[in-house]
Amino acid sequence: MDKSDAVDRPLAVGVTVIEQVLATLPASPGVYRMLNLKGDVLYVGKAKNLKKRVVAYTKPDRQTLRIQRMIAETASMEVITTHTEVEALLLESTLIKTLGPRYNILLKDDKSFPHILLTGDHDWPQVLKHRGARSRKGEYFGPFASAGAVNQTLSALQRAFLLRSCTDAVFSSRTRPCLLFQIKRCSAPCVDRIEHGAYMDLLAQARAFLSGQSQAVQKDLAARMEAAAEAMEYEQAAVYRDRMRALSRIQAHQDINPAELPEADVVALYQAGGQTCVQVFFFRSGCNYGNRSYFPQHAQDAEAAEVMAAFLGQFYADKMPPKEILLSQEAAEMEIVAAALSAKAGRKVTVSIPKRGERKRLIEHAHDNAREALGRRMAESSAQGKLLDGVAEVFGLDGRPNRIEVYDNSHIQGTNAVGGMIVAGADGLMKAAYRKFNIRSTELTPGDDFAMMREVLTRRFQRAQKEDPDRDRGQWPDLVLIDGGLGQLNATLGVFTELGIDDVALVSIAKGPDRNAGRERFFLPGKEPISLPMKDPVLYFLQRLRDEAHRFAIGAHRTRRAGDMVRSPLDEIDGIGAARKKALLHHFGSARDVAAAALGDVEAVPGISKAMAKKIYDHFHPHG
């Protein structure tokens, strides 16, 4: 059968749309977007010559079934011209990352990486973990593959260099050393236990170590230890010894430390069973800062070179590329990719495939990691599929649930109430889809869990009906699992009835007698409650989902409660920002003292005008 026969007649309609756009397309570089009838972006592509590239879509018999489906869905196209093909590639990568088109290769599990920051906006710089935009003045070292890798390094740095990690506010308010000084992880500059010059010497050593001069720092510490020992200053010699051990501990965690690789990412790709794992190792200043696995989403027949090119474009769309990127294999249009990364970095970025030596061994090591990671993921997916099939059988679903949503509430006597939603699917927990709901209603009886659940589910499914009415954007669950008993089930049924939802499976899970795990009862609409055998894997799976929802809801509640605890009455005054709030608190000591102050005393605060002082005074003394 011809491939074009496998799709319905709308294929011709899509071809007609593309032909109409083609008539006005320029023969220049640019980016094109294919959209469906709803305006959703189906595909983002780039071209050196837009006209030559897009014309291929008017011959669907030469395309795969997947691309034929895309052509059939195409209702309109949008085009952006660029000056060069490099600019087109950069724009394409950004749009794919932002829009997530269904027919592109997608890197969905990409996250920002943590760094270590030596601050530069205080007389006594601090060392801390930083994630996100580099908005604070200072020196950034990284990226590290995970928060755990940063935490290990930070812990050892504190032992080795005794730099402060406290906030500026805590630093300025200390009157005696904190616990970190007692356990020899800080030099207590906040209470003048170290001279400024000596502290800056420690900072210089930390900077040198993080910049790749670890051997020089170790030799310097060894020389100082020997000098102290010869002078019979054994206590000081022990301090240097402990600092050297701390540095050795950092290097011990970095089992691969290629000295000849000052700044590089090692990227290895492995494919099997229509799936791909990309393993990335980060090397900075001759040190291994960890590795991370990625699993791009793509069609089963996607070529490795195509996946590699798409990965590089999206991975570095919001990150600064290093000076060198080592690949396990060719990427499609590799020269253009390298030029695009160089343009983004504002300097030359070398992209190469090592053939021999230490660089080749690093690639082989990363490739082995990619193969093992993909094997683990495929095994986990297979096990997850069996569990989902078991859920379908237990609850009488029509088929394997692709999306399970689990809900729970958390509060203390009705205060700071939060609802939590966690999501699980074929690949396990889908943490990017988690949502928290701050309970807004002021008419609820404190502690009314049923009313809270009604509010959470009403907001959740009203939004789903608005944003995904045709249920083709992956926002609708196949199964809703509620933590609670028959009362929670009835509350949820009321919401579904009110919203006209009658085709989403609903189950509530209640703990057994004495809240014993393993004796849970499951309530389904119109049926008697059921229980599962104690050792049933499906029971354990459902317990884990319930516990994860509970953990997430409690975490959201604690965060909200902590925010309320640190909120100041000064925050309620219009015009009081961070600077004025800080000036008032430094002058009076607390918000309570500000409230009790006379007008003249408020006027005396630096940075507070007479008009603002009157506004503050009137806020706390509304009746004069």
Short mmCIF file of N, CA, C and O in Angstrom, two decimals, residues 456-547:
data_model
loop_
_atom_site.label_atom_id
_atom_site.label_comp_id
_atom_site.label_asym_id
_atom_site.label_seq_id
_atom_site.Cartn_x
_atom_site.Cartn_y
_atom_site.Cartn_z
N VAL A 456 -10.57 22.70 45.06
CA VAL A 456 -9.41 22.29 44.27
C VAL A 456 -9.84 21.66 42.95
O VAL A 456 -9.36 22.04 41.87
N LEU A 457 -10.75 20.72 43.01
CA LEU A 457 -11.16 20.01 41.79
C LEU A 457 -11.97 20.90 40.85
O LEU A 457 -11.86 20.77 39.63
N THR A 458 -12.76 21.80 41.42
CA THR A 458 -13.50 22.73 40.57
C THR A 458 -12.54 23.60 39.78
O THR A 458 -12.68 23.77 38.55
N ARG A 459 -11.54 24.17 40.45
CA ARG A 459 -10.57 25.01 39.75
C ARG A 459 -9.77 24.22 38.72
O ARG A 459 -9.54 24.67 37.61
N ARG A 460 -9.37 23.00 39.10
CA ARG A 460 -8.57 22.18 38.20
C ARG A 460 -9.33 21.83 36.92
O ARG A 460 -8.81 21.99 35.81
N PHE A 461 -10.56 21.37 37.05
CA PHE A 461 -11.26 20.88 35.86
C PHE A 461 -11.98 21.98 35.09
O PHE A 461 -12.21 21.83 33.90
N GLN A 462 -12.30 23.10 35.73
CA GLN A 462 -12.79 24.24 34.96
C GLN A 462 -11.70 24.75 34.02
O GLN A 462 -11.97 25.11 32.88
N ARG A 463 -10.47 24.75 34.53
CA ARG A 463 -9.35 25.18 33.69
C ARG A 463 -9.12 24.19 32.55
O ARG A 463 -8.86 24.59 31.41
N ALA A 464 -9.23 22.89 32.85
CA ALA A 464 -9.05 21.89 31.80
C ALA A 464 -10.12 22.02 30.73
O ALA A 464 -9.84 21.90 29.53
N GLN A 465 -11.35 22.30 31.14
CA GLN A 465 -12.44 22.47 30.16
C GLN A 465 -12.21 23.70 29.29
O GLN A 465 -12.57 23.72 28.12
N LYS A 466 -11.58 24.72 29.88
CA LYS A 466 -11.34 25.96 29.14
C LYS A 466 -10.15 25.82 28.19
O LYS A 466 -10.19 26.26 27.04
N GLU A 467 -9.05 25.22 28.68
CA GLU A 467 -7.80 25.19 27.91
C GLU A 467 -7.69 23.97 27.00
O GLU A 467 -6.94 24.01 26.03
N ASP A 468 -8.38 22.90 27.33
CA ASP A 468 -8.27 21.68 26.53
C ASP A 468 -9.64 21.04 26.34
O ASP A 468 -9.89 19.90 26.77
N PRO A 469 -10.58 21.77 25.73
CA PRO A 469 -11.96 21.26 25.62
C PRO A 469 -12.06 19.97 24.82
O PRO A 469 -12.94 19.14 25.07
N ASP A 470 -11.17 19.79 23.83
CA ASP A 470 -11.23 18.58 23.00
C ASP A 470 -10.36 17.45 23.55
O ASP A 470 -10.25 16.38 22.93
N ARG A 471 -9.69 17.71 24.65
CA ARG A 471 -8.89 16.69 25.34
C ARG A 471 -7.80 16.10 24.46
O ARG A 471 -7.55 14.88 24.48
N ASP A 472 -7.16 16.94 23.70
CA ASP A 472 -6.09 16.44 22.84
C ASP A 472 -4.74 17.09 23.16
O ASP A 472 -3.80 16.97 22.40
N ARG A 473 -4.66 17.77 24.31
CA ARG A 473 -3.40 18.41 24.69
C ARG A 473 -2.75 17.74 25.90
O ARG A 473 -1.83 18.28 26.49
N GLY A 474 -3.29 16.59 26.29
CA GLY A 474 -2.69 15.84 27.38
C GLY A 474 -2.96 16.40 28.77
O GLY A 474 -2.23 16.08 29.72
N GLN A 475 -3.99 17.25 28.93
CA GLN A 475 -4.27 17.85 30.23
C GLN A 475 -5.33 17.09 31.01
O GLN A 475 -5.59 17.42 32.17
N TRP A 476 -5.95 16.07 30.41
CA TRP A 476 -7.03 15.35 31.08
C TRP A 476 -6.53 14.01 31.59
O TRP A 476 -5.84 13.27 30.88
N PRO A 477 -6.89 13.65 32.83
CA PRO A 477 -6.46 12.36 33.38
C PRO A 477 -7.37 11.22 32.93
O PRO A 477 -8.53 11.44 32.58
N ASP A 478 -6.82 10.02 32.96
CA ASP A 478 -7.63 8.82 32.74
C ASP A 478 -8.19 8.32 34.07
O ASP A 478 -9.19 7.60 34.10
N LEU A 479 -7.51 8.68 35.17
CA LEU A 479 -7.93 8.24 36.50
C LEU A 479 -7.61 9.34 37.51
O LEU A 479 -6.51 9.89 37.50
N VAL A 480 -8.59 9.65 38.36
CA VAL A 480 -8.40 10.58 39.48
C VAL A 480 -8.45 9.78 40.76
O VAL A 480 -9.41 9.05 41.02
N LEU A 481 -7.39 9.90 41.56
CA LEU A 481 -7.29 9.19 42.83
C LEU A 481 -7.31 10.22 43.95
O LEU A 481 -6.48 11.13 43.98
N ILE A 482 -8.27 10.08 44.88
CA ILE A 482 -8.45 11.02 45.97
C ILE A 482 -8.02 10.37 47.28
O ILE A 482 -8.40 9.23 47.56
N ASP A 483 -7.22 11.09 48.07
CA ASP A 483 -6.85 10.58 49.39
C ASP A 483 -8.00 10.85 50.35
O ASP A 483 -8.28 11.99 50.71
N GLY A 484 -8.71 9.80 50.77
CA GLY A 484 -9.86 9.96 51.65
C GLY A 484 -10.83 8.81 51.46
O GLY A 484 -10.58 7.88 50.69
N GLY A 485 -11.95 8.90 52.14
CA GLY A 485 -12.93 7.82 52.07
C GLY A 485 -14.14 8.18 51.23
O GLY A 485 -14.05 8.92 50.25
N LEU A 486 -15.28 7.67 51.66
CA LEU A 486 -16.50 7.86 50.90
C LEU A 486 -16.91 9.33 50.83
O LEU A 486 -17.43 9.78 49.80
N GLY A 487 -16.65 10.09 51.90
CA GLY A 487 -17.01 11.51 51.89
C GLY A 487 -16.26 12.29 50.82
O GLY A 487 -16.86 13.10 50.10
N GLN A 488 -14.96 12.02 50.68
CA GLN A 488 -14.17 12.70 49.65
C GLN A 488 -14.63 12.27 48.27
O GLN A 488 -14.65 13.06 47.33
N LEU A 489 -14.99 10.99 48.12
CA LEU A 489 -15.49 10.51 46.84
C LEU A 489 -16.77 11.24 46.44
O LEU A 489 -16.91 11.70 45.30
N ASN A 490 -17.69 11.40 47.40
CA ASN A 490 -18.95 12.08 47.10
C ASN A 490 -18.73 13.56 46.79
O ASN A 490 -19.41 14.13 45.92
N ALA A 491 -17.78 14.19 47.49
CA ALA A 491 -17.47 15.60 47.20
C ALA A 491 -16.96 15.75 45.77
O ALA A 491 -17.34 16.67 45.04
N THR A 492 -16.12 14.82 45.35
CA THR A 492 -15.57 14.87 43.99
C THR A 492 -16.66 14.57 42.96
O THR A 492 -16.72 15.22 41.90
N LEU A 493 -17.51 13.61 43.25
CA LEU A 493 -18.61 13.30 42.34
C LEU A 493 -19.51 14.52 42.14
O LEU A 493 -19.99 14.78 41.03
N GLY A 494 -19.72 15.29 43.22
CA GLY A 494 -20.53 16.50 43.11
C GLY A 494 -19.92 17.50 42.15
O GLY A 494 -20.63 18.13 41.35
N VAL A 495 -18.60 17.65 42.21
CA VAL A 495 -17.91 18.57 41.28
C VAL A 495 -18.06 18.08 39.85
O VAL A 495 -18.36 18.85 38.94
N PHE A 496 -17.82 16.78 39.63
CA PHE A 496 -17.90 16.23 38.28
C PHE A 496 -19.32 16.37 37.72
O PHE A 496 -19.50 16.68 36.54
N THR A 497 -20.32 16.16 38.56
CA THR A 497 -21.71 16.30 38.11
C THR A 497 -22.01 17.74 37.73
O THR A 497 -22.62 18.02 36.69
N GLU A 498 -21.54 18.66 38.53
CA GLU A 498 -21.78 20.08 38.28
C GLU A 498 -21.11 20.54 36.99
O GLU A 498 -21.65 21.36 36.25
N LEU A 499 -19.92 19.98 36.69
CA LEU A 499 -19.18 20.38 35.50
C LEU A 499 -19.53 19.53 34.28
O LEU A 499 -19.00 19.76 33.19
N GLY A 500 -20.38 18.53 34.46
CA GLY A 500 -20.79 17.69 33.34
C GLY A 500 -19.72 16.71 32.91
O GLY A 500 -19.66 16.32 31.73
N ILE A 501 -18.88 16.27 33.84
CA ILE A 501 -17.82 15.31 33.53
C ILE A 501 -18.28 13.93 33.97
O ILE A 501 -18.53 13.69 35.16
N ASP A 502 -18.41 13.02 33.02
CA ASP A 502 -18.91 11.69 33.36
C ASP A 502 -18.05 10.58 32.78
O ASP A 502 -18.44 9.40 32.79
N ASP A 503 -16.87 10.93 32.26
CA ASP A 503 -16.04 9.92 31.61
C ASP A 503 -14.61 9.88 32.15
O ASP A 503 -13.69 9.43 31.46
N VAL A 504 -14.40 10.40 33.36
CA VAL A 504 -13.10 10.31 34.01
C VAL A 504 -13.25 9.37 35.20
O VAL A 504 -14.08 9.60 36.09
N ALA A 505 -12.46 8.30 35.22
CA ALA A 505 -12.54 7.32 36.30
C ALA A 505 -12.14 7.96 37.62
O ALA A 505 -11.19 8.76 37.68
N LEU A 506 -12.85 7.62 38.68
CA LEU A 506 -12.66 8.25 39.98
C LEU A 506 -12.60 7.18 41.07
O LEU A 506 -13.45 6.30 41.14
N VAL A 507 -11.56 7.27 41.92
CA VAL A 507 -11.39 6.33 43.03
C VAL A 507 -10.87 7.11 44.23
O VAL A 507 -10.04 8.01 44.09
N SER A 508 -11.37 6.78 45.43
CA SER A 508 -10.79 7.36 46.65
C SER A 508 -10.15 6.23 47.44
O SER A 508 -10.63 5.09 47.43
N ILE A 509 -9.05 6.57 48.12
CA ILE A 509 -8.29 5.57 48.86
C ILE A 509 -8.28 5.97 50.33
O ILE A 509 -7.86 7.08 50.69
N ALA A 510 -8.76 5.08 51.18
CA ALA A 510 -8.83 5.35 52.62
C ALA A 510 -7.97 4.33 53.36
O ALA A 510 -7.92 3.15 53.00
N LYS A 511 -7.27 4.81 54.41
CA LYS A 511 -6.48 3.89 55.23
C LYS A 511 -7.40 2.91 55.94
O LYS A 511 -8.56 3.21 56.21
N GLY A 512 -6.86 1.75 56.25
CA GLY A 512 -7.65 0.72 56.91
C GLY A 512 -7.83 1.00 58.39
O GLY A 512 -7.47 2.08 58.88
N PRO A 513 -8.37 0.05 59.13
CA PRO A 513 -8.56 0.21 60.57
C PRO A 513 -7.25 0.59 61.25
O PRO A 513 -6.18 0.06 60.93
N ASP A 514 -7.33 1.55 62.19
CA ASP A 514 -6.16 2.06 62.90
C ASP A 514 -5.13 2.66 61.95
O ASP A 514 -3.95 2.73 62.27
N ARG A 515 -5.61 3.06 60.76
CA ARG A 515 -4.76 3.72 59.76
C ARG A 515 -3.57 2.85 59.36
O ARG A 515 -2.48 3.33 59.09
N ASN A 516 -3.80 1.54 59.32
CA ASN A 516 -2.73 0.61 58.97
C ASN A 516 -2.48 0.61 57.48
O ASN A 516 -3.41 0.40 56.68
N ALA A 517 -1.24 0.81 57.09
CA ALA A 517 -0.88 0.69 55.68
C ALA A 517 -0.97 -0.78 55.28
O ALA A 517 -0.54 -1.67 56.02
N GLY A 518 -1.52 -1.05 54.12
CA GLY A 518 -1.69 -2.41 53.66
C GLY A 518 -3.12 -2.90 53.79
O GLY A 518 -3.49 -3.91 53.20
N ARG A 519 -3.92 -2.14 54.55
CA ARG A 519 -5.32 -2.53 54.71
C ARG A 519 -6.23 -1.45 54.14
O ARG A 519 -7.36 -1.25 54.60
N GLU A 520 -5.71 -0.72 53.16
CA GLU A 520 -6.48 0.35 52.54
C GLU A 520 -7.74 -0.19 51.88
O GLU A 520 -7.77 -1.32 51.37
N ARG A 521 -8.75 0.67 51.85
CA ARG A 521 -9.98 0.36 51.11
C ARG A 521 -10.15 1.38 49.99
O ARG A 521 -9.85 2.57 50.17
N PHE A 522 -10.61 0.90 48.84
CA PHE A 522 -10.78 1.75 47.68
C PHE A 522 -12.27 1.90 47.38
O PHE A 522 -12.98 0.90 47.24
N PHE A 523 -12.71 3.16 47.29
CA PHE A 523 -14.13 3.45 47.04
C PHE A 523 -14.30 3.89 45.59
O PHE A 523 -13.60 4.79 45.12
N LEU A 524 -15.23 3.23 44.89
CA LEU A 524 -15.56 3.57 43.51
C LEU A 524 -17.03 3.94 43.44
O LEU A 524 -17.85 3.42 44.21
N PRO A 525 -17.40 4.87 42.56
CA PRO A 525 -18.81 5.30 42.49
C PRO A 525 -19.75 4.13 42.22
O PRO A 525 -19.53 3.33 41.29
N GLY A 526 -20.78 4.00 43.06
CA GLY A 526 -21.81 3.00 42.84
C GLY A 526 -21.41 1.58 43.11
O GLY A 526 -22.11 0.65 42.70
N LYS A 527 -20.26 1.36 43.77
CA LYS A 527 -19.79 0.01 44.03
C LYS A 527 -19.40 -0.14 45.50
O LYS A 527 -19.15 0.85 46.19
N GLU A 528 -19.30 -1.37 45.93
CA GLU A 528 -18.83 -1.65 47.27
C GLU A 528 -17.32 -1.41 47.32
O GLU A 528 -16.61 -1.64 46.34
N PRO A 529 -16.82 -0.93 48.46
CA PRO A 529 -15.37 -0.72 48.56
C PRO A 529 -14.60 -2.03 48.40
O PRO A 529 -15.12 -3.11 48.76
N ILE A 530 -13.42 -1.93 47.84
CA ILE A 530 -12.60 -3.12 47.61
C ILE A 530 -11.27 -2.97 48.34
O ILE A 530 -10.82 -1.85 48.65
N SER A 531 -10.62 -4.10 48.60
CA SER A 531 -9.28 -4.12 49.19
C SER A 531 -8.40 -5.01 48.33
O SER A 531 -8.90 -5.88 47.60
N LEU A 532 -7.10 -4.81 48.44
CA LEU A 532 -6.15 -5.62 47.67
C LEU A 532 -5.28 -6.42 48.62
O LEU A 532 -5.06 -6.02 49.78
N PRO A 533 -4.77 -7.56 48.17
CA PRO A 533 -3.88 -8.37 49.03
C PRO A 533 -2.68 -7.56 49.50
O PRO A 533 -2.17 -6.69 48.78
N MET A 534 -2.21 -7.86 50.71
CA MET A 534 -1.13 -7.09 51.33
C MET A 534 0.11 -6.99 50.45
O MET A 534 0.79 -5.98 50.43
N LYS A 535 0.44 -8.07 49.72
CA LYS A 535 1.68 -8.09 48.95
C LYS A 535 1.46 -7.79 47.47
O LYS A 535 2.36 -8.01 46.65
N ASP A 536 0.29 -7.30 47.13
CA ASP A 536 0.00 -6.98 45.73
C ASP A 536 0.83 -5.79 45.27
O ASP A 536 0.78 -4.72 45.90
N PRO A 537 1.62 -5.90 44.19
CA PRO A 537 2.42 -4.76 43.71
C PRO A 537 1.56 -3.55 43.35
O PRO A 537 2.01 -2.42 43.51
N VAL A 538 0.34 -3.78 42.88
CA VAL A 538 -0.54 -2.66 42.54
C VAL A 538 -0.91 -1.87 43.79
O VAL A 538 -0.96 -0.64 43.78
N LEU A 539 -1.14 -2.57 44.91
CA LEU A 539 -1.42 -1.88 46.18
C LEU A 539 -0.24 -1.02 46.59
O LEU A 539 -0.41 0.15 46.97
N TYR A 540 0.96 -1.56 46.49
CA TYR A 540 2.15 -0.80 46.85
C TYR A 540 2.31 0.41 45.95
O TYR A 540 2.65 1.51 46.40
N PHE A 541 2.02 0.24 44.67
CA PHE A 541 2.11 1.35 43.70
C PHE A 541 1.12 2.46 44.06
O PHE A 541 1.47 3.64 44.09
N LEU A 542 -0.12 2.10 44.39
CA LEU A 542 -1.13 3.10 44.75
C LEU A 542 -0.79 3.78 46.08
O LEU A 542 -1.04 4.97 46.26
N GLN A 543 -0.21 3.01 47.01
CA GLN A 543 0.23 3.61 48.27
C GLN A 543 1.30 4.67 48.02
O GLN A 543 1.29 5.74 48.63
N ARG A 544 2.23 4.33 47.13
CA ARG A 544 3.30 5.29 46.84
C ARG A 544 2.74 6.56 46.22
O ARG A 544 3.21 7.67 46.53
N LEU A 545 1.76 6.43 45.34
CA LEU A 545 1.15 7.62 44.73
C LEU A 545 0.45 8.45 45.81
O LEU A 545 0.58 9.67 45.85
N ARG A 546 -0.30 7.78 46.69
CA ARG A 546 -0.99 8.48 47.76
C ARG A 546 0.01 9.20 48.68
O ARG A 546 -0.17 10.36 49.04
N ASP A 547 1.10 8.52 49.03
CA ASP A 547 2.11 9.11 49.91
C ASP A 547 2.82 10.27 49.24
O ASP A 547 3.18 11.26 49.90
#
